Short mmCIF file of C-alpha atoms and ligand atoms in Angstrom, two decimals:
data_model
loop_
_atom_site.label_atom_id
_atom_site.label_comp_id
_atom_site.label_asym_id
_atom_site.label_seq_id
_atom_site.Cartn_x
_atom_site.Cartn_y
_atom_site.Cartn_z
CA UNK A 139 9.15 12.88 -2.76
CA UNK A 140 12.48 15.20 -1.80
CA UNK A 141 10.08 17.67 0.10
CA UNK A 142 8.58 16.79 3.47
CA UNK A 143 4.11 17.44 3.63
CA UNK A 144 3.86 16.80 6.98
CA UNK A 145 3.92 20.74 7.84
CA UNK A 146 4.17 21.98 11.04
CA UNK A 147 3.76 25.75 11.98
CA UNK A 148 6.58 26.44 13.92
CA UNK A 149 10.18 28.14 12.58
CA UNK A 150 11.79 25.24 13.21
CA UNK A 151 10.14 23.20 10.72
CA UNK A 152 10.72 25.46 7.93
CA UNK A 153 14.39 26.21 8.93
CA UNK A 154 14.62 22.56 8.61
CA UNK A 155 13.26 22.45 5.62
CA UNK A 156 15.41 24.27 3.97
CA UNK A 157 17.90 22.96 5.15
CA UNK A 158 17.32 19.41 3.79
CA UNK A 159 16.25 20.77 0.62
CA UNK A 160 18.38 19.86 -2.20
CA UNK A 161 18.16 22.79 -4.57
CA UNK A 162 18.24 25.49 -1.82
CA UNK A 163 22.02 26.11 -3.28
CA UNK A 164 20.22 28.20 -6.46
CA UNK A 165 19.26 31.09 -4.02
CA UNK A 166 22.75 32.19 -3.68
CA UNK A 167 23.06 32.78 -7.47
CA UNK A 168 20.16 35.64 -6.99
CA UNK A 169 20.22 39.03 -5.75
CA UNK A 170 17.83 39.32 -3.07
CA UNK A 171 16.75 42.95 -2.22
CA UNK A 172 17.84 44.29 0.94
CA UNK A 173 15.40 45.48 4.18
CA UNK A 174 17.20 47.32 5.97
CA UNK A 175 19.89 45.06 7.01
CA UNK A 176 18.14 42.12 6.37
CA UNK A 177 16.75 40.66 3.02
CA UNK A 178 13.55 41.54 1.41
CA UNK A 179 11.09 38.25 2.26
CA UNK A 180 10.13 38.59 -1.83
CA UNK A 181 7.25 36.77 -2.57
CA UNK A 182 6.60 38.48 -6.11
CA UNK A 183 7.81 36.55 -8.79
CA UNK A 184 5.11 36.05 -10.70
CA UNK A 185 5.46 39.68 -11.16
CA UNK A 186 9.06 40.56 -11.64
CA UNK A 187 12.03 37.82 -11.36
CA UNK A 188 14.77 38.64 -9.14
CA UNK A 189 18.05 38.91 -10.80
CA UNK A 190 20.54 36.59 -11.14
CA UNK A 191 24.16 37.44 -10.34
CA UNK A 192 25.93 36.14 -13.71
CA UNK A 193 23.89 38.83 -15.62
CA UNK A 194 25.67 41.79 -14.92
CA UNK A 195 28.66 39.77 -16.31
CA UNK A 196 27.02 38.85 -18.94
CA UNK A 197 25.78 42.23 -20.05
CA UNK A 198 29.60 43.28 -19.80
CA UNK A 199 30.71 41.03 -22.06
CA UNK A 200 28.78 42.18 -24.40
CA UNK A 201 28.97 45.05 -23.96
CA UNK A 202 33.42 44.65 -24.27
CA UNK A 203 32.52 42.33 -27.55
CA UNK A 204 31.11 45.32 -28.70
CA UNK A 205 33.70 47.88 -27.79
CA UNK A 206 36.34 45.66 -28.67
CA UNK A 207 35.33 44.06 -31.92
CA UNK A 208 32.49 45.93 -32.91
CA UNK A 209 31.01 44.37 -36.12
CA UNK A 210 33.40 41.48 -35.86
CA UNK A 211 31.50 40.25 -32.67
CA UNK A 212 28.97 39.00 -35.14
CA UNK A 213 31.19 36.20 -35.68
CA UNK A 214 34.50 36.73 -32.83
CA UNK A 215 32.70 37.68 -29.69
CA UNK A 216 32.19 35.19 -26.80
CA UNK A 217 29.03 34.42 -27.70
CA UNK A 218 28.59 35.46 -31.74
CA UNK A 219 25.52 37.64 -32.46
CA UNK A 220 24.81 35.79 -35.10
CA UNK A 221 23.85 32.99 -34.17
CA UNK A 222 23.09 34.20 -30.76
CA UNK A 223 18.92 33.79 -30.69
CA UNK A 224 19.85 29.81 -30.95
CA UNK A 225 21.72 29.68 -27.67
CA UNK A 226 18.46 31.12 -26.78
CA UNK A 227 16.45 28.57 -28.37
CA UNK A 228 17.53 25.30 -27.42
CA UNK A 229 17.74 26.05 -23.66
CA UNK A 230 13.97 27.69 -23.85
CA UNK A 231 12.90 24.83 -25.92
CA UNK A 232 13.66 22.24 -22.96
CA UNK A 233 12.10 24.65 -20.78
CA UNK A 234 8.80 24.98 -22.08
CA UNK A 235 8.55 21.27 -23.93
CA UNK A 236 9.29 21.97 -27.47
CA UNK A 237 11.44 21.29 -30.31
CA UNK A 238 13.98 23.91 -30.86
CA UNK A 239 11.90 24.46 -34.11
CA UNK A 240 8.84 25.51 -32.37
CA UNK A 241 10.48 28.27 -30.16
CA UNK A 242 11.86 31.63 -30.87
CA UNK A 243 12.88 34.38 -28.68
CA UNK A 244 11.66 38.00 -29.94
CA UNK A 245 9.69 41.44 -29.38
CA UNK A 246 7.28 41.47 -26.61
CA UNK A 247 4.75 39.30 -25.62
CA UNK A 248 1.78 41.12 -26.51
CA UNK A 249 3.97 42.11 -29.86
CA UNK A 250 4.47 38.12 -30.24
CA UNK A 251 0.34 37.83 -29.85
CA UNK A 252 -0.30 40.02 -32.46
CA UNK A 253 1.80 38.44 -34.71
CA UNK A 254 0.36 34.73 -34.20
CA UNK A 255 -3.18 36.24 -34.77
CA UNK A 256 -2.17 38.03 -37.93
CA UNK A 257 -1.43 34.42 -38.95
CA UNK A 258 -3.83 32.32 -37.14
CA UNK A 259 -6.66 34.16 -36.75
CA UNK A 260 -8.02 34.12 -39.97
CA UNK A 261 -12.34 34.35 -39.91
CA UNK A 262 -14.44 33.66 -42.20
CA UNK A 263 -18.25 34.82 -42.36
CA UNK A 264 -19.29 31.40 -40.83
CA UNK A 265 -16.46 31.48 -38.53
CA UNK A 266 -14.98 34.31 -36.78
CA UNK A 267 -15.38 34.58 -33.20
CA UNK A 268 -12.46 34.53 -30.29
CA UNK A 269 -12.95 32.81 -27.36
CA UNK A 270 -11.45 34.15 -24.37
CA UNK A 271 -11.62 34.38 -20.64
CA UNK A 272 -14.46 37.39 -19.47
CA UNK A 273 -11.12 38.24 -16.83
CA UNK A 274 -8.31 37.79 -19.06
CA UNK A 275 -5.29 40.05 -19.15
CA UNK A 276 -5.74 43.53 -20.44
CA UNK A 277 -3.41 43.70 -23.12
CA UNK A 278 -4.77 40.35 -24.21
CA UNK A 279 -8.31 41.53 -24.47
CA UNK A 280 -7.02 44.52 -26.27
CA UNK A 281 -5.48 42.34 -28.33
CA UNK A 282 -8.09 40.40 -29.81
CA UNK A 283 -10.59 43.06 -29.57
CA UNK A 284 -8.28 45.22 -32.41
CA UNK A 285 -7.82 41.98 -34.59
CA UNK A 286 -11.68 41.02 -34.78
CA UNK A 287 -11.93 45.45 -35.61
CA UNK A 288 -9.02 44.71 -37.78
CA UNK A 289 -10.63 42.08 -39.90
CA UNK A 290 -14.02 44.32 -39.96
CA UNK A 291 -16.01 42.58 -37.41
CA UNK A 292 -17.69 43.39 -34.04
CA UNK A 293 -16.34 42.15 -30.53
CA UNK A 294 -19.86 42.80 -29.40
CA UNK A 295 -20.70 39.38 -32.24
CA UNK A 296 -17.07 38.20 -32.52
CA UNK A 297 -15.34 38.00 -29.02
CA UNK A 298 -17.13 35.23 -26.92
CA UNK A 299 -15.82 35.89 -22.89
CA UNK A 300 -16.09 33.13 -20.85
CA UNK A 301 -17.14 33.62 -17.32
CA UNK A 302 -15.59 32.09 -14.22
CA UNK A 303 -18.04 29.52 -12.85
CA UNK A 304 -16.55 28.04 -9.86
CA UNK A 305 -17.10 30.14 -6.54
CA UNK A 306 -13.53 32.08 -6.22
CA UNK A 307 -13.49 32.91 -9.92
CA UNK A 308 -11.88 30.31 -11.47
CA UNK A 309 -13.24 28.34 -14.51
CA UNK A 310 -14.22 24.70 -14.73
CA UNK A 311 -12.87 22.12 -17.60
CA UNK A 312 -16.51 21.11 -17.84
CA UNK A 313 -17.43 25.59 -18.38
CA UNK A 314 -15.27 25.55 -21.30
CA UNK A 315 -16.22 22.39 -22.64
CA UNK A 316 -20.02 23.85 -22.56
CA UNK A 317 -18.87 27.20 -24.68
CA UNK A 318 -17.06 25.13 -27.08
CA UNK A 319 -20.46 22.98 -27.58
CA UNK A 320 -22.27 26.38 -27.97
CA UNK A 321 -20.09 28.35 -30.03
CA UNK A 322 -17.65 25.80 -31.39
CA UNK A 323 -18.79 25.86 -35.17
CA UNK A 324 -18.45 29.70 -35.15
CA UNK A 325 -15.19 30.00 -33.14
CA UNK A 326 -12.31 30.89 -35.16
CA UNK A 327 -9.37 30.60 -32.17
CA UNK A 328 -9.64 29.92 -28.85
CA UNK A 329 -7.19 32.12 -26.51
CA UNK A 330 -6.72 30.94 -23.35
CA UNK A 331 -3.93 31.12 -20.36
CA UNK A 332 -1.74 28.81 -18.92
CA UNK A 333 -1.96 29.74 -15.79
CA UNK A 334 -4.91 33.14 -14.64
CA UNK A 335 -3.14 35.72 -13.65
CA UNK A 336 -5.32 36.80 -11.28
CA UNK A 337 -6.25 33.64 -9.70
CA UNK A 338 -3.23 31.35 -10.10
CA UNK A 339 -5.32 28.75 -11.78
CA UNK A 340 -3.35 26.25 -13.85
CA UNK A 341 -5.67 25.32 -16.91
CA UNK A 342 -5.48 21.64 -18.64
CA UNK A 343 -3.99 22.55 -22.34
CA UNK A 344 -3.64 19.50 -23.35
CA UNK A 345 -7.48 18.47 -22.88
CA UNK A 346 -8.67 22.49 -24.14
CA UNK A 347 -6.45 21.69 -27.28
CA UNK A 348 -7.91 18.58 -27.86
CA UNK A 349 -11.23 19.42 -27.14
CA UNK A 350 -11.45 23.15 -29.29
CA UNK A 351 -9.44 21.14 -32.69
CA UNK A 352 -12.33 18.77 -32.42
CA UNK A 353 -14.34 21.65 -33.41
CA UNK A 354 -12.05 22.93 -35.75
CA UNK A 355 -10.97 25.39 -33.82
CA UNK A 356 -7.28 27.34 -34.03
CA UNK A 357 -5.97 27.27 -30.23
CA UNK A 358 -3.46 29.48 -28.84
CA UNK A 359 -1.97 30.02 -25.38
CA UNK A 360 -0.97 32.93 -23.06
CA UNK A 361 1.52 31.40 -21.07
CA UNK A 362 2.83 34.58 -19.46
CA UNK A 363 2.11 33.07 -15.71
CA UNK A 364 3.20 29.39 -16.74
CA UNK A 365 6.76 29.65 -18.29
CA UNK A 366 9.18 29.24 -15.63
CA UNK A 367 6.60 28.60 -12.96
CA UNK A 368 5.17 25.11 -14.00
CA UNK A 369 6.19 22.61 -16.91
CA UNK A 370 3.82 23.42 -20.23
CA UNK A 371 5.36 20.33 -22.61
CA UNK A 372 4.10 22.57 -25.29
CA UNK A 373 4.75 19.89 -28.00
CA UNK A 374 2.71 17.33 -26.40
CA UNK A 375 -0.39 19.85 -25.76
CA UNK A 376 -0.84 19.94 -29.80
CA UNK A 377 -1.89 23.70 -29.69
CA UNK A 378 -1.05 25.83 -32.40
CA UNK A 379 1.04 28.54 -30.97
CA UNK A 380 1.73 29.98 -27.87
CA UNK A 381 3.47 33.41 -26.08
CA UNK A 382 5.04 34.66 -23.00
CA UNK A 383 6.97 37.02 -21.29
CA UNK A 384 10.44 36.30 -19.47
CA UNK A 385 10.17 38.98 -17.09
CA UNK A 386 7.93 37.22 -14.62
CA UNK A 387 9.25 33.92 -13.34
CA UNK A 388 11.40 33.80 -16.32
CA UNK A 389 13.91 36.22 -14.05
CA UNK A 390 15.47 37.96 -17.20
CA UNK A 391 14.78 41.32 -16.24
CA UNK A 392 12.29 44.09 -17.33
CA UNK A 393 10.83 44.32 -20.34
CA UNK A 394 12.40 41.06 -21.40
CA UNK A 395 12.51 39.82 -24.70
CA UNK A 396 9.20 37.31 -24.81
CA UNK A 397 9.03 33.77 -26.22
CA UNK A 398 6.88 32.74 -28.90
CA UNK A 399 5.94 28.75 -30.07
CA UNK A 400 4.81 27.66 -33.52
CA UNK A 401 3.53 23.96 -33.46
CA UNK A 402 5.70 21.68 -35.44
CA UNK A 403 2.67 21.19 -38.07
CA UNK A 404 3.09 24.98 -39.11
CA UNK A 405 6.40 24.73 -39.49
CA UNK A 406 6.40 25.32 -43.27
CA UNK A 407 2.31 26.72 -43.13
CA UNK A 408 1.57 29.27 -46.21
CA UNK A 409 -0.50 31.30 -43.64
CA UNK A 410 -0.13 35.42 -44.18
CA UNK A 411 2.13 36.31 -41.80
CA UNK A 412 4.23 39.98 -41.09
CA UNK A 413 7.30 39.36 -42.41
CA UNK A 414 11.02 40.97 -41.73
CA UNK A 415 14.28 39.97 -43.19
CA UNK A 416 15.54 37.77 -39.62
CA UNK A 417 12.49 35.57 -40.73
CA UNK A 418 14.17 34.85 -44.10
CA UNK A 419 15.92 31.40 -44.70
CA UNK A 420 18.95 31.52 -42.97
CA UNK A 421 21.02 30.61 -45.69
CA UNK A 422 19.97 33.17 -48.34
CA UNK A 423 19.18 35.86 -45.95
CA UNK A 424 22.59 38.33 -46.82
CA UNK A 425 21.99 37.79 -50.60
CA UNK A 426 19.19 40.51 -49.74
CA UNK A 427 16.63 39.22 -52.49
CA UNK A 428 13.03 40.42 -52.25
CA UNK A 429 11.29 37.51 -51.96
CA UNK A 430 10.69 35.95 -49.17
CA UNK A 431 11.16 32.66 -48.65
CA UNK A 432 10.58 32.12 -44.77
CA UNK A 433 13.11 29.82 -42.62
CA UNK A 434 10.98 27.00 -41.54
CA UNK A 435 9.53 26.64 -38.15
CA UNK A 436 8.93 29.37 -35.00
CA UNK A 437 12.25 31.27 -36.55
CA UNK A 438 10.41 32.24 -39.83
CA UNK A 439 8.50 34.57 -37.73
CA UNK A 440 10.94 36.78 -36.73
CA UNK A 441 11.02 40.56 -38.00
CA UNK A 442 14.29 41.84 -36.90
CA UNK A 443 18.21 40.77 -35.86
CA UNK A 444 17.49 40.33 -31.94
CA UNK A 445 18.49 42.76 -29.03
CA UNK A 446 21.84 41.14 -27.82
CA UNK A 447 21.45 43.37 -24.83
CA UNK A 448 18.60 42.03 -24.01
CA UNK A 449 19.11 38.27 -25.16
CA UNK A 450 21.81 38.12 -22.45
CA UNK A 451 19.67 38.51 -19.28
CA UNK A 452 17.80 35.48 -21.04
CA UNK A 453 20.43 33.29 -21.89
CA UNK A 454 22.12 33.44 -18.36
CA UNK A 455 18.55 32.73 -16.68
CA UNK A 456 17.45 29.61 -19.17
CA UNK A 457 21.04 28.36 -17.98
CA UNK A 458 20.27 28.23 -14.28
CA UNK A 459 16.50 26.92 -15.39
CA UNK A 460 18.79 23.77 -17.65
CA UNK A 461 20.79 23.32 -14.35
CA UNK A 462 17.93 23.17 -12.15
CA UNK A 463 15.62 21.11 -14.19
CA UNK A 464 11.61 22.10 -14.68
CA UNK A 465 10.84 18.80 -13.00
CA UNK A 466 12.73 19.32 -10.00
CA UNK A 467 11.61 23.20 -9.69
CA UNK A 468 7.91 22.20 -9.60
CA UNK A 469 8.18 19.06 -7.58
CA UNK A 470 9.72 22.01 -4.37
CA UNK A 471 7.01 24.33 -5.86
CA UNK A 472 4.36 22.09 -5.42
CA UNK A 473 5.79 21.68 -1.59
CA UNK A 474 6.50 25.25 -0.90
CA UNK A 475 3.01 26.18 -1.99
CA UNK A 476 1.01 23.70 -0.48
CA UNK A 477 3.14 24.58 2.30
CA UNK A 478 2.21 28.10 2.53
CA UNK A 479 -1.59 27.31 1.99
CA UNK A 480 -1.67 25.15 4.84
CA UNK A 481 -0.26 27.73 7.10
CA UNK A 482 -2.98 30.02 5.70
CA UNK A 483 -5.43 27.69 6.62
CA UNK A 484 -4.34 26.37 9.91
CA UNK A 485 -2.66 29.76 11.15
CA UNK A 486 -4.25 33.18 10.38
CA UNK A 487 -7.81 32.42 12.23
CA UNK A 488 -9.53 33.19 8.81
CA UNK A 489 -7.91 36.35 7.84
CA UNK A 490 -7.64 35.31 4.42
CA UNK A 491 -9.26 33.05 2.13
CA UNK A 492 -7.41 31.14 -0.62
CA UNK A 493 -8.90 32.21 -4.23
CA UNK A 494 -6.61 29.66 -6.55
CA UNK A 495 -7.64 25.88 -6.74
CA UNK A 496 -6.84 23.65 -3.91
CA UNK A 497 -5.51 20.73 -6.75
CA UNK A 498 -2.07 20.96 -6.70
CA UNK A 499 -2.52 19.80 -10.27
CA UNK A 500 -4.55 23.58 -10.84
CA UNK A 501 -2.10 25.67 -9.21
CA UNK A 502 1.17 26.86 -9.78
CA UNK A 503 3.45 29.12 -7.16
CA UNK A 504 1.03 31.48 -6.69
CA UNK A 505 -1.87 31.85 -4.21
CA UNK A 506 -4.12 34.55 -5.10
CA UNK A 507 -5.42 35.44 -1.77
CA UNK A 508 -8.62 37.56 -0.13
CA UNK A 509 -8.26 39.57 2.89
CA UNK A 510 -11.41 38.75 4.63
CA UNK A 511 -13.25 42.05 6.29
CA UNK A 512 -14.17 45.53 5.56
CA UNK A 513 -13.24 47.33 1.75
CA UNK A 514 -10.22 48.61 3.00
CA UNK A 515 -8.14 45.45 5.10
CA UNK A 516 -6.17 44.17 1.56
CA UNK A 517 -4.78 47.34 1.28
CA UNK A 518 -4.17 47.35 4.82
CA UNK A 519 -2.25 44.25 5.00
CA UNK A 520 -0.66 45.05 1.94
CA UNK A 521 1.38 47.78 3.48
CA UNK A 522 1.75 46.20 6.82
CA UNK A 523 3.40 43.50 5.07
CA UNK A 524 5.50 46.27 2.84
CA UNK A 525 6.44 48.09 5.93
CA UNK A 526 8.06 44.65 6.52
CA UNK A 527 10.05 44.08 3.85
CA UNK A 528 7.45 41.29 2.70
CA UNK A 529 6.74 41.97 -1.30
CA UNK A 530 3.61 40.39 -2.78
CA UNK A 531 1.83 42.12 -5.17
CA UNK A 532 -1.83 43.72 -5.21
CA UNK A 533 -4.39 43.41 -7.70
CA UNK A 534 -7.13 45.89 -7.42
CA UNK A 535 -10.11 45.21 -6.06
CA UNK A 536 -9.33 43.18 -3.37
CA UNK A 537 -6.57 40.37 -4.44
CA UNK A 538 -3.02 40.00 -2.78
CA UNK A 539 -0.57 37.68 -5.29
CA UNK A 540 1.93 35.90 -3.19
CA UNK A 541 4.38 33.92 -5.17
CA UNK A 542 6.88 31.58 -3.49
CA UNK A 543 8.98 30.44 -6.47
CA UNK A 544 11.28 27.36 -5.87
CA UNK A 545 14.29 28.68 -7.60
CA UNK A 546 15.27 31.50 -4.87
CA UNK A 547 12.60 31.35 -1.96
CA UNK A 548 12.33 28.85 1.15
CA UNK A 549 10.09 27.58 3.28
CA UNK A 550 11.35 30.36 6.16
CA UNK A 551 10.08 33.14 3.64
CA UNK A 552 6.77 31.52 3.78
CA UNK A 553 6.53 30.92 7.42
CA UNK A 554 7.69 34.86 7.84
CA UNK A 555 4.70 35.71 5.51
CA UNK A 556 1.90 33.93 7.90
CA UNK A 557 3.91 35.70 10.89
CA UNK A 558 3.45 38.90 9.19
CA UNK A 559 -0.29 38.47 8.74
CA UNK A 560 -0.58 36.94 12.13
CA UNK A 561 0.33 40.25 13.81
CA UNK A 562 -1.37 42.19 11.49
CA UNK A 563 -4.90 40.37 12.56
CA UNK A 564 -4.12 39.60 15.98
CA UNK A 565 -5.06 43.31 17.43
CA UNK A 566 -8.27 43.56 15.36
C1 PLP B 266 2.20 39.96 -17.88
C2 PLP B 266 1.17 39.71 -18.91
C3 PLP B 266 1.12 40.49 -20.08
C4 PLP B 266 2.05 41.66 -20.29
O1 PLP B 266 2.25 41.93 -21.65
P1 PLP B 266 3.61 42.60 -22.16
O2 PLP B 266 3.42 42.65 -23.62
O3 PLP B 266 4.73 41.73 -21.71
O4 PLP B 266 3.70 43.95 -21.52
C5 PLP B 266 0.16 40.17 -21.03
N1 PLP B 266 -0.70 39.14 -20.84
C6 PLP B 266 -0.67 38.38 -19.72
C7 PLP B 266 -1.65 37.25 -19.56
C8 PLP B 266 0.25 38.66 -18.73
O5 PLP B 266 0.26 37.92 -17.61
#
């Protein structure tokens, strides 16, 4: 282990820290919002990356490309439009596990969901339920909830919600293991998260994959909290596809173009899909036939030629991800969080209680955190924190996201947190 566990609560320790910590050289390369004339203390990754410095450039020079070679740029800029989505690819595939097959860049996530169900939710009148989480994202639940209307079924039959069963709301391998048991045979795909938003939970895809194909079950992940936070090796987990956003720890900016993963096995699958001309072979695609014939792998799903604009925030954030290694990242994560969790613990007399696992193993940056005390303290923390340039994020009813990620904060941000909450609680 790089990263000292033997925590102590004073400055010092943290400051030190840092100091010995061997990728603490990546924070520099972000732009850390100002307080005042100090830095923000931002804690909110999991919520909106910060920026990195090299993407201004890189917007510009594309931006010249464009005024200076205009359609040429296709082949003659910097980086050529044309084959631009596979700079993309390659450094996103060693991000999230994959082959550079399996991964594409494109659309939005909740765009890219929609267009894995059109092909892999298919059901049948034996099988056509959805399995997901009874807290899941909104736009996912909206999500399946229009396919299973879509294909002329009832959520109130067809959408099967699993409920948290552990005490702070997180769900238990053994939980989904009993719904697959009980519903299995009529389960069409299983959607679940790589990491809960809400809680911070890290769930075990390879084991749900395994155990929801036994049943002969489709499985698909929403890895909108996972990407960028811890490694997925989507590959390895077997599922069948998989989406995200890159706007969250994936620090390329709002809105982001999203990522999308087709397993290997579908690579040349006959399923229906929604089809657009960037998902045609590459090498017929400008002889503008009409039938399509799509490229194989993740790439045959695309619709349209991708937002270069856009592309560029991504391509200068999966460099600094390459640099940094996944591996690396999570083995400071696991520090800085554990970290911060013990100062929680040890520090703030029981003002808050810690809602995301205690297994390092079932956690990822984020603690999803409780202000203990009447209806109105999380708000009331919240902005005592705000008011201090501290930026977490709140969940209504009652949840307060802090997210220290390992590519741009230290163990000093986390220590100023707990101080923060200390004075907040002390007069009470
Ligand atoms: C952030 C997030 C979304 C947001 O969807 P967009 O299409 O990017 O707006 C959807 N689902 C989950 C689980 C998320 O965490």
């Amino acid at each position: 282990m790089t990263y000292p566990h033997d925590f102590r609560a004073d400055r010092a320790w943290a400051l030190a820290a840092d100091a010995a910590d061997p990728l603490a050289g990546l924070r520099v390369e972000f732009l850390i919002p100002p307080h005042g004339d100090a830095e923000q203390v931002y804690l909110c990754g999991n919520s909106l990356g910060l920026q990195p410095r090299a993407t201004r450039q890189a917007l510009i020079d594309e931006l010249d490309d464009w005024g200076n070679l205009a359609v040429e740029a296709h082949f003659r800029g910097r980086h050529p439009w044309m084959p631009y989505h596979g700079f993309v690819r390659d450094d996103l595939a060693g991000l999230v596990g994959a082959l550079p097959s399996e991964v594409v860049a494109m659309n939005s996530l909740s765009a890219n969901l929609h267009l894995m169900m059109v092909s892999f939710y298919r059901p049948t009148r034996e099988r056509h339920a959805i399995l997901i989480e009874r807290r899941a994202f909104p736009s996912d639940h909206y999500a399946v909830e229009s396919q299973i209307r879509f294909h002329g079924y009832d959520p109130a039959t067809s959408l099967i919600a699993l409920d948290p069963d552990e005490p702070n709301g997180t769900i238990s391998d053994a939980a989904i293991e009993r719904a697959l048991a009980k519903h299995g045979d009529r389960i069409a795909l299983v959607l679940l998260p790589g990491v809960q938003y809400l809680t911070g939970q890290v769930l075990d895809l390879k084991s749900i994959t395994r155990a929801a194909h036994a049943r002969g079950c489709v499985v698909g992940f929403d890895l909108a909290h996972a990407v960028g936070n811890v490694p997925v090796d989507l590959h390895d987990t077997g599922c069948d596809f998989a989406v995200w956003c890159h706007y969250k720890y994936g620090n390329s900016g709002p809105g982001a173009v999203a990522g999308c993963f087709v397993h290997e096995r579908h690579a040349r699958s006959d399923r229906p899909r929604f089809a657009g001309w960037w998902g045609h072979d590459q090498s017929t695609r400008f002889q503008m036939g009409s039938q399509f014939v799509p490229t194989p792998g993740a790439d045959g799903w695309q619709l349209s030629n991708p937002p270069i604009l856009a592309l560029a925030p991504l391509r200068v954030s999966l460099e600094i991800f390459k640099r940094a290694g996944i591996d690396r990242l999570r083995e400071k994560s696991l520090a800085l969080t554990a970290y911060l969790a013990w100062l929680i613990e040890t520090q703030t007399g029981g003002a808050l209680s810690i809602a995301t696992p205690r297994e390092p193993a079932r956690r990822g940056c984020q603690l999803s955190l409780r202000v203990n005390g009447p209806r109105d303290a999380g708000r009331s923390l919240f902005e005592h924190l705000n008011a201090r340039g501290i930026v977490g994020d709140w969940r209504e009813p009652d949840t307060i996201r802090i997210a220290p990620t390992p590519l741009y904060n230290r163990f000093a941000d986390c220590h100023a947190f707990v101080e923060a909450v200390k004075e907040w609680a002390a007069p009470r």
